[in-house]
Amino acid sequence: MMASSPDDSLRPRVGLIYDERMCRHTTPDGEAHPECPERIRAIWKKLESEGIPRRCVVLNAKKVEDKYLASVHTQNYIKLIKNISSKEFDSRRQRIASKFNSIYLNVGSSEAAYLAAGSVIEASEKVAKGDLNSVIAIVRPPGHHAESNEAMGFCLFNNVAVAVNYLLNEKPELGIKKILIVDWDVHHGNGTQKMFYKDPRVLFFSVHRFDFGCFYPSGDDGAYCMIGEGPGAGYNINIPWEHGQCSDADYIAVWDHVLIPIAKEYNPDIILVSAGFDAAIDDPLGGCCVTPHGYSLLLQKLMQFAQGKIVMVLEGGYNLKSIANSVLACAKVLLQEESVGSIQTATFKSTWRVIEAVRHELKGYWPVLDVELPQNLLITNSRPCPAEVTYSSSESDVENDEGTARTINFSDFVEDDVLLPLSKLKIDEGNHGKVIASDQVQEEESLSASEASHDAELVTSNEIVDGYITWRSLLSKVEVWYASFGSNMWMPRFLCYIEGGKVEGMSAPCCGSLDKSSPKDVIWKIVPHRLLFGRSHTRTWGAGGVAFLDPERSTSDKAYLCMYRITLEQFNDVLLQENSLHQENGIIKQMASPLLDLHILEYVAKNKSLPLEALKDGWYSTVLYLGKEDDLPILTMTCSASDVERFKSGELPASVPAKDYMNTLVNGLVEGKQLTREEAVAYVNGAATWKL
């Protein structure tokens, strides 16, 4: 219990839950991992050093009952997590963990998962009853990624969803009829969203890095057009950041112009915060810049609702100093103690774009949003998008050879394969007849190339989400051959660009395409072009060069191509990843329109190659046309002709490939039955040592 003091009667009653038993959930081999026990230990140590527990009510952690888990999870999944730490699973525990996305399991996982979920129920009930004004639940493993029958993203049980269902369905006498969930973790709360997508009793609000569908957990679930369904339409709100480095000002702007106006209309009975602190400054996985003071302001703005009934539940956050200081700042706000700090930066222009798009999407459900934001606000209180690329996925990695480029999305933990992009979130688009990019008229139910080209022109100028859906839907009906001369000759490596993930030797995973359909066909071809290796280092493969194809034909040279029959939509996504989501003038050229539409494709076919202005700083910025196969255009992507000249002059380094990168090329040539292993090694070495 709290120690008494003269002003106890005025101080809000704030609860804390922490239990060392939740630290027993660790990696089975003791390897370093971002979601580690030290996360909650660091928080508790910081709170103790500031005397916070003495000013709060310290609650006992409790294990959840299976019947309450069953409100959001399947029976088979509950049984699995309940027994996974028992001896009977010793021999197969790691194999089971490997089947999930970004999950480890050990002998302490079951107990920790049950304590985390049960503790959030305990905290929520105490606040709902009025015994406490608020509670901070310092729990792990986190929960907001966990789905009904699947662990993912470090999460086992969906702790917040279990507690919300408990209040709504198990305790009607508490009078909780409307619940606001605020998820400020840097990753989208996909699991929580799905569990309440049709339920108007729950207003789910998530602000997260989206990076146009390429940031974990990837896919389109975190897009702002995902607003709920049926009776839940309008009650699911996503704020998808376009890039990293978002700071206090960006979050405050979203609170003031989206969340707070809606919360006033909704008038929740209680608020649960999925409080991930991985958007905090210096977090190794989040790449954003929210300060402890920023988090305290966000929480303070929520305290005006639901009579201050707030349950703050720990989700992510992987910088121990940032997470400890941020939770401390929030604890002081809940105790109504002074918060010290100031907002140092302006709001990104991209943030205002997102805010306006969200308000437009939701204004039919929330009339308070049906008001234009003042133009002077958008103009005077904004800064350009960050110049640095904040996503790394490919062998190109848009990085100069001195290593001065900065990536803040993934940390070194990626090497341990703990952040594989989700491959199961798929966009649900119609798959009608395919349009062939040729002069011939296709089947009656398909669009003609000229019709599609006209539609593409309209799409390109469309800046709203409907435009994005339209161009993707359109280009999903156009087939091309993507010709690979580099590591993508090995099909498992190429599928990383389609399905997401990585192969052995890659330090960072790919986000994959929104259309994860496998290629319809795979064939090989030899072309009269020179294969060469340039650059000296990439974040994906380490020291060594990567493959390029000289855009100029040369009858004295030959290069092997593995050609995949994919859609033009998928080709755009591959092109995007090869160039690491390049930004031009601070604006990400990703989703508003395709990099390569049918007009551009027609131009490339006539002129044989085209350097894309939108990718002018990328390593693979030139689209090369190599003829046709089965009346479909053959396309590849390579460096510009000027870069080839810079390789020749020595201005850009030409280096032999790294061992792991070399292996992917050899594997592709051998498994494609083009060369023996010895011949493949000789082919690659010859290209790498050819005198330019």
Coordinates of N, CA and C in Angstrom, one line a residue, residues 177-182 192-193 196-206 226-238 259 262 265-267 361-362 365-366:
K177 N -19.5 0.3 -20.9 CA -20.2 0.1 -22.1 C -19.4 0.5 -23.4
K178 N -18.5 1.5 -23.2 CA -17.7 2.0 -24.3 C -16.3 2.1 -23.8
I179 N -15.4 1.5 -24.6 CA -14.0 1.5 -24.2 C -13.1 2.1 -25.4
L180 N -12.2 3.0 -25.0 CA -11.3 3.6 -26.0 C -9.9 2.9 -25.8
I181 N -9.4 2.2 -26.8 CA -8.1 1.7 -26.8 C -7.2 2.6 -27.6
V182 N -6.1 3.1 -27.0 CA -5.2 4.0 -27.7 C -3.9 3.2 -27.8
T192 N -5.2 -6.5 -32.0 CA -6.3 -5.8 -31.4 C -7.3 -5.3 -32.4
Q193 N -6.8 -4.8 -33.5 CA -7.7 -4.3 -34.5 C -8.7 -5.4 -35.0
F196 N -11.7 -6.4 -32.6 CA -12.8 -5.4 -32.4 C -13.2 -4.7 -33.7
Y197 N -12.9 -5.2 -34.8 CA -13.1 -4.6 -36.1 C -14.6 -4.3 -36.4
K198 N -15.5 -5.1 -35.8 CA -16.9 -5.0 -36.1 C -17.7 -4.6 -34.8
D199 N -17.0 -4.1 -33.8 CA -17.6 -3.9 -32.5 C -17.6 -2.4 -32.1
P200 N -18.8 -1.8 -32.2 CA -18.8 -0.3 -31.9 C -18.6 0.0 -30.4
R201 N -18.6 -1.0 -29.5 CA -18.4 -0.8 -28.1 C -16.9 -0.4 -27.9
V202 N -16.1 -0.7 -28.9 CA -14.6 -0.4 -28.7 C -14.2 0.5 -29.8
L203 N -13.6 1.7 -29.4 CA -13.0 2.6 -30.4 C -11.5 2.3 -30.3
F204 N -11.0 1.8 -31.4 CA -9.6 1.4 -31.5 C -8.8 2.5 -32.3
F205 N -7.8 3.1 -31.6 CA -7.0 4.1 -32.3 C -5.6 3.7 -32.2
S206 N -4.9 3.6 -33.4 CA -3.5 3.2 -33.5 C -2.7 4.2 -34.3
M226 N -8.7 1.5 -43.3 CA -9.2 0.4 -42.5 C -10.0 1.0 -41.3
I227 N -11.2 1.2 -41.5 CA -12.0 2.0 -40.5 C -13.0 1.2 -39.7
G228 N -13.0 -0.1 -39.9 CA -14.0 -0.9 -39.2 C -15.0 -1.5 -40.2
E229 N -15.8 -2.4 -39.8 CA -16.8 -3.0 -40.7 C -18.1 -3.2 -40.0
G230 N -19.2 -3.2 -40.8 CA -20.5 -3.4 -40.2 C -20.8 -2.4 -39.1
P231 N -21.3 -2.9 -38.0 CA -21.6 -1.9 -36.9 C -20.4 -1.2 -36.3
G232 N -19.2 -1.8 -36.6 CA -18.0 -1.2 -36.2 C -17.4 -0.2 -37.1
A233 N -18.0 0.1 -38.2 CA -17.5 1.1 -39.2 C -17.4 2.4 -38.5
G234 N -16.2 3.0 -38.7 CA -15.9 4.3 -38.1 C -15.3 4.2 -36.7
Y235 N -15.2 3.0 -36.2 CA -14.7 2.9 -34.8 C -13.2 2.3 -34.8
N236 N -12.6 2.2 -36.0 CA -11.2 1.8 -36.1 C -10.5 2.9 -36.8
I237 N -9.5 3.4 -36.1 CA -8.8 4.6 -36.6 C -7.3 4.3 -36.6
N238 N -6.8 4.4 -37.8 CA -5.3 4.2 -38.0 C -4.7 5.5 -38.5
L259 N -7.7 12.4 -32.6 CA -8.1 11.6 -31.5 C -9.0 12.4 -30.5
I262 N -12.6 13.2 -31.6 CA -13.4 12.0 -31.7 C -13.7 11.4 -30.3
E265 N -16.6 13.1 -28.7 CA -17.9 12.6 -29.1 C -18.2 11.2 -28.6
Y266 N -17.2 10.4 -28.6 CA -17.4 9.0 -28.2 C -17.7 8.9 -26.7
N267 N -17.0 9.7 -25.9 CA -17.2 9.7 -24.5 C -17.0 8.3 -23.8
E361 N -11.4 10.5 -44.4 CA -12.0 9.2 -44.4 C -13.1 9.0 -43.4
L362 N -12.9 9.7 -42.3 CA -13.8 9.4 -41.1 C -14.9 10.5 -40.9
Y365 N -18.5 9.6 -40.3 CA -18.8 8.9 -39.1 C -18.7 9.8 -37.9
W366 N -17.8 10.8 -38.0 CA -17.6 11.7 -36.9 C -17.7 13.2 -37.5

